[in-house]
PDB file of C-alpha atoms in Angstrom:
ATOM      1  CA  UNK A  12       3.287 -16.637  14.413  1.00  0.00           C
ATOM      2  CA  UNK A  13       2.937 -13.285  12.524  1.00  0.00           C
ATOM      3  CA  UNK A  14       5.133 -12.379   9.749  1.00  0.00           C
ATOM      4  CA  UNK A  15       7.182  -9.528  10.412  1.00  0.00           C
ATOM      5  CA  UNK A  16       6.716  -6.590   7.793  1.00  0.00           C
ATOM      6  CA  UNK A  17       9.260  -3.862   6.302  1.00  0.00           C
ATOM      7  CA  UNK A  18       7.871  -0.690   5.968  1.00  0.00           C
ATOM      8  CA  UNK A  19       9.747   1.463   3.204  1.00  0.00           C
ATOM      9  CA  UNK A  20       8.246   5.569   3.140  1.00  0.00           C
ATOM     10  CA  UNK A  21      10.187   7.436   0.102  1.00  0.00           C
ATOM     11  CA  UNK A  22       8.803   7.877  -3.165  1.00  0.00           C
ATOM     12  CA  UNK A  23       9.635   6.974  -6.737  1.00  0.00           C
ATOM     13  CA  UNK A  24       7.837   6.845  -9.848  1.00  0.00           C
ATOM     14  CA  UNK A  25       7.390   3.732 -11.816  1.00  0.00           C
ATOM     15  CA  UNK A  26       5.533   1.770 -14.574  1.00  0.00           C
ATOM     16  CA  UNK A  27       2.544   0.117 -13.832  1.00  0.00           C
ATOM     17  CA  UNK A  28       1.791  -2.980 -12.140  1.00  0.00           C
ATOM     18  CA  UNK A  29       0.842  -5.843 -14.295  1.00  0.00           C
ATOM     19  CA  UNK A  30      -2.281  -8.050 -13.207  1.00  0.00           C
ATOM     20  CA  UNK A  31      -2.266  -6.421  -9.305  1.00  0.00           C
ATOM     21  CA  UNK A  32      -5.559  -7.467  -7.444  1.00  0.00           C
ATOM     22  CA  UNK A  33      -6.359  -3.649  -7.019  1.00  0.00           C
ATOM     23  CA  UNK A  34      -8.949  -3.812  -3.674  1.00  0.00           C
ATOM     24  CA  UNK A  35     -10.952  -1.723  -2.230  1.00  0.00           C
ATOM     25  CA  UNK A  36     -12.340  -2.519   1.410  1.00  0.00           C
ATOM     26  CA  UNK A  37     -13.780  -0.840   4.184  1.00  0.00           C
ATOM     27  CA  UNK A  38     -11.721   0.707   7.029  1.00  0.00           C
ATOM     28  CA  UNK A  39     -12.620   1.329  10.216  1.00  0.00           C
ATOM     29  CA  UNK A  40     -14.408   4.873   9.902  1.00  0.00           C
ATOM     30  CA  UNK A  41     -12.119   5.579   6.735  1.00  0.00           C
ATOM     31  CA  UNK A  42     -14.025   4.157   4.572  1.00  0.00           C
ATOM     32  CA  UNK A  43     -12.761   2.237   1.716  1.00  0.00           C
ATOM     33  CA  UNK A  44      -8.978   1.887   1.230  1.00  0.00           C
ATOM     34  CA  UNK A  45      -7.341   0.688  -1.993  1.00  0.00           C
ATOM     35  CA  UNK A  46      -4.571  -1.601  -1.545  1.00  0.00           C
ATOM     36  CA  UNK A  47      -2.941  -4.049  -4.124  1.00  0.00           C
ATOM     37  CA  UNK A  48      -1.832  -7.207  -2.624  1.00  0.00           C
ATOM     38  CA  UNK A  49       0.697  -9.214  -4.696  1.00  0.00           C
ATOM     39  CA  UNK A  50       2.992 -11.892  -4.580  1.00  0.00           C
ATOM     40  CA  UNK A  51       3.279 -15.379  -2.927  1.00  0.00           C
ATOM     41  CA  UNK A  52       0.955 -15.850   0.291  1.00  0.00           C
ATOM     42  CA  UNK A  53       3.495 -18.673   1.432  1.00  0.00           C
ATOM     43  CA  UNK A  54       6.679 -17.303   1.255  1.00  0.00           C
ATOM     44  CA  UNK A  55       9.351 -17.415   3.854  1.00  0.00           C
ATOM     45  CA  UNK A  56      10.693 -14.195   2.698  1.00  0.00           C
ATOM     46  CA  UNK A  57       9.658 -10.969   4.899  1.00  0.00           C
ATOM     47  CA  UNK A  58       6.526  -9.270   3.434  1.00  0.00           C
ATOM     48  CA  UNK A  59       7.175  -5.702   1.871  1.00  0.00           C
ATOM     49  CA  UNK A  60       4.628  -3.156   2.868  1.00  0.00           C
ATOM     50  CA  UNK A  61       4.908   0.286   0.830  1.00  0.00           C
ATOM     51  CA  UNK A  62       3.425   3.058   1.976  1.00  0.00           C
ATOM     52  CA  UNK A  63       3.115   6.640  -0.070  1.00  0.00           C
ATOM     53  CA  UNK A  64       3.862  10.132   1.465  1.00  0.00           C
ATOM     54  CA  UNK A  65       0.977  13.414   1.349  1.00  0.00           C
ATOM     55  CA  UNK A  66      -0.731  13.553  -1.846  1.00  0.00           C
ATOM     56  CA  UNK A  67       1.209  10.431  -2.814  1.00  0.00           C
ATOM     57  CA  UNK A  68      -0.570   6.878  -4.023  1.00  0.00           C
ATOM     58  CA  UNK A  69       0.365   3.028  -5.190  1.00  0.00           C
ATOM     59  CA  UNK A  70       1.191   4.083  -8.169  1.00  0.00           C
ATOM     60  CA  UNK A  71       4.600   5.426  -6.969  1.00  0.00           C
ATOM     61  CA  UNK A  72       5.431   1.759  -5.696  1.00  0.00           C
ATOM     62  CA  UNK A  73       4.837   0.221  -9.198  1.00  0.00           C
ATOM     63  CA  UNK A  74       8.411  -0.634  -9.957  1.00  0.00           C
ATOM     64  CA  UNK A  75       9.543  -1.856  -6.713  1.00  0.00           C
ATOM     65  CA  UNK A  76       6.202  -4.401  -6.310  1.00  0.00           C
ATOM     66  CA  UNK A  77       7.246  -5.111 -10.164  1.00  0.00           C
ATOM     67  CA  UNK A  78      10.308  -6.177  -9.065  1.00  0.00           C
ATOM     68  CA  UNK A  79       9.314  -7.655  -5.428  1.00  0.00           C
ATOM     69  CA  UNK A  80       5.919  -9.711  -6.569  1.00  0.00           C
ATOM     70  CA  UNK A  81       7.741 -12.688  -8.023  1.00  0.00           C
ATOM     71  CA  UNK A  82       9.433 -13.590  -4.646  1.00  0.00           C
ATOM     72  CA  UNK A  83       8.012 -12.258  -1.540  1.00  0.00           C
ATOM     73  CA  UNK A  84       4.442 -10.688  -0.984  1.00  0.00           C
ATOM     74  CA  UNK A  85       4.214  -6.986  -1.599  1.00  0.00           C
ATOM     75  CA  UNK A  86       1.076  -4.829  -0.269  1.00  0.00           C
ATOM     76  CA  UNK A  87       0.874  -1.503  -1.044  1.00  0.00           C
ATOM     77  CA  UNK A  88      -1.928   1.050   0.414  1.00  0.00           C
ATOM     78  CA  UNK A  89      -3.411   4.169  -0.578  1.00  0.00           C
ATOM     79  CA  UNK A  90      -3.631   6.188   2.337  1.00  0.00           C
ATOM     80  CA  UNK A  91      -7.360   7.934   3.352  1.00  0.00           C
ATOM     81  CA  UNK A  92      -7.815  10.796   0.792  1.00  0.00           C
ATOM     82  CA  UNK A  93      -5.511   9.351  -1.595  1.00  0.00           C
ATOM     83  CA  UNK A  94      -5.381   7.453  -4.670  1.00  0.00           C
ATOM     84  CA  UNK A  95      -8.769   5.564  -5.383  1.00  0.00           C
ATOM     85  CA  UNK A  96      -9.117   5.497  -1.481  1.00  0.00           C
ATOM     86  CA  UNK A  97     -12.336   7.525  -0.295  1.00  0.00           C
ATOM     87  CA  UNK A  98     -11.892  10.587   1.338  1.00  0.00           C
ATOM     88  CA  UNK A  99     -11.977  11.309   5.352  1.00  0.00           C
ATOM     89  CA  UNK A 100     -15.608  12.579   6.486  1.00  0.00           C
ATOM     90  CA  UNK A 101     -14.004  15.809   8.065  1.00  0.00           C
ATOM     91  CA  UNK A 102     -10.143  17.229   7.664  1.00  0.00           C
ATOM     92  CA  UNK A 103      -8.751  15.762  10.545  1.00  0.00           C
ATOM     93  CA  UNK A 104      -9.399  12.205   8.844  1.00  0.00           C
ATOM     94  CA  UNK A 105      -5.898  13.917   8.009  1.00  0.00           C
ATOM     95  CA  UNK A 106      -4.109  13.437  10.516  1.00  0.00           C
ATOM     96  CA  UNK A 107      -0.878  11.440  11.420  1.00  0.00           C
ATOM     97  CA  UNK A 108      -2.830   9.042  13.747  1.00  0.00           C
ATOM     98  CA  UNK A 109      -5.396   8.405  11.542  1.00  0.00           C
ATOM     99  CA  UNK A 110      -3.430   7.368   8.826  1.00  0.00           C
ATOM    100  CA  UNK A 111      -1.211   5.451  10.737  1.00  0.00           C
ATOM    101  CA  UNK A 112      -4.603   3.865  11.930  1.00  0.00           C
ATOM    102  CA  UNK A 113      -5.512   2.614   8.639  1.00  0.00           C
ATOM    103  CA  UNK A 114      -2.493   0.826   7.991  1.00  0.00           C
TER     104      UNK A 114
END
């Protein structure tokens, strides 16, 4: 049985998050994505994904997975282009599909 996940899209500034596994791993044809995946692997609560708007990155999540980590498990995801993630090979890596794609 799969997990379900909440998916939160605003943005908010924050502090930074202390001892994250920051990863980055390949994608598809994205290339590497960082993501920081936090927080108990076993717990009943729902998983928290957080994912950052255009020219956004994890690092506007840091509060919330801060305050999330010690309970649930928190991922967050720079999106292609973005944060430490490695760019798109062409601009319509840009796209709304393809980002949705890497998630």
């Amino acid at each position: 049985m799969m997990a379900a996940m909440t998916l939160f899209v605003f943005i908010v500034a924050g502090a930074n998050v202390q001892g994250a596994a920051v990863v980055l791993a390949p994608v598809g044809s994205a290339g590497r994505i960082n993501y920081i995946d936090v927080g108990p692997k076993t717990s009943t609560l729902t998983p928290v994904l957080f994912v950052h708007s255009f020219a956004g990155s994890v690092s506007h999540w840091d509060a919330q997975i801060e305050h999330l980590r010690s309970n649930r498990r928190v991922v967050a995801i720079d999106l292609r282009g973005h944060g430490r993630s490695d760019p798109p090979p062409d601009s319509g890596g840009y796209g709304i599909g393809a980002l949705a794609s890497d998630i």
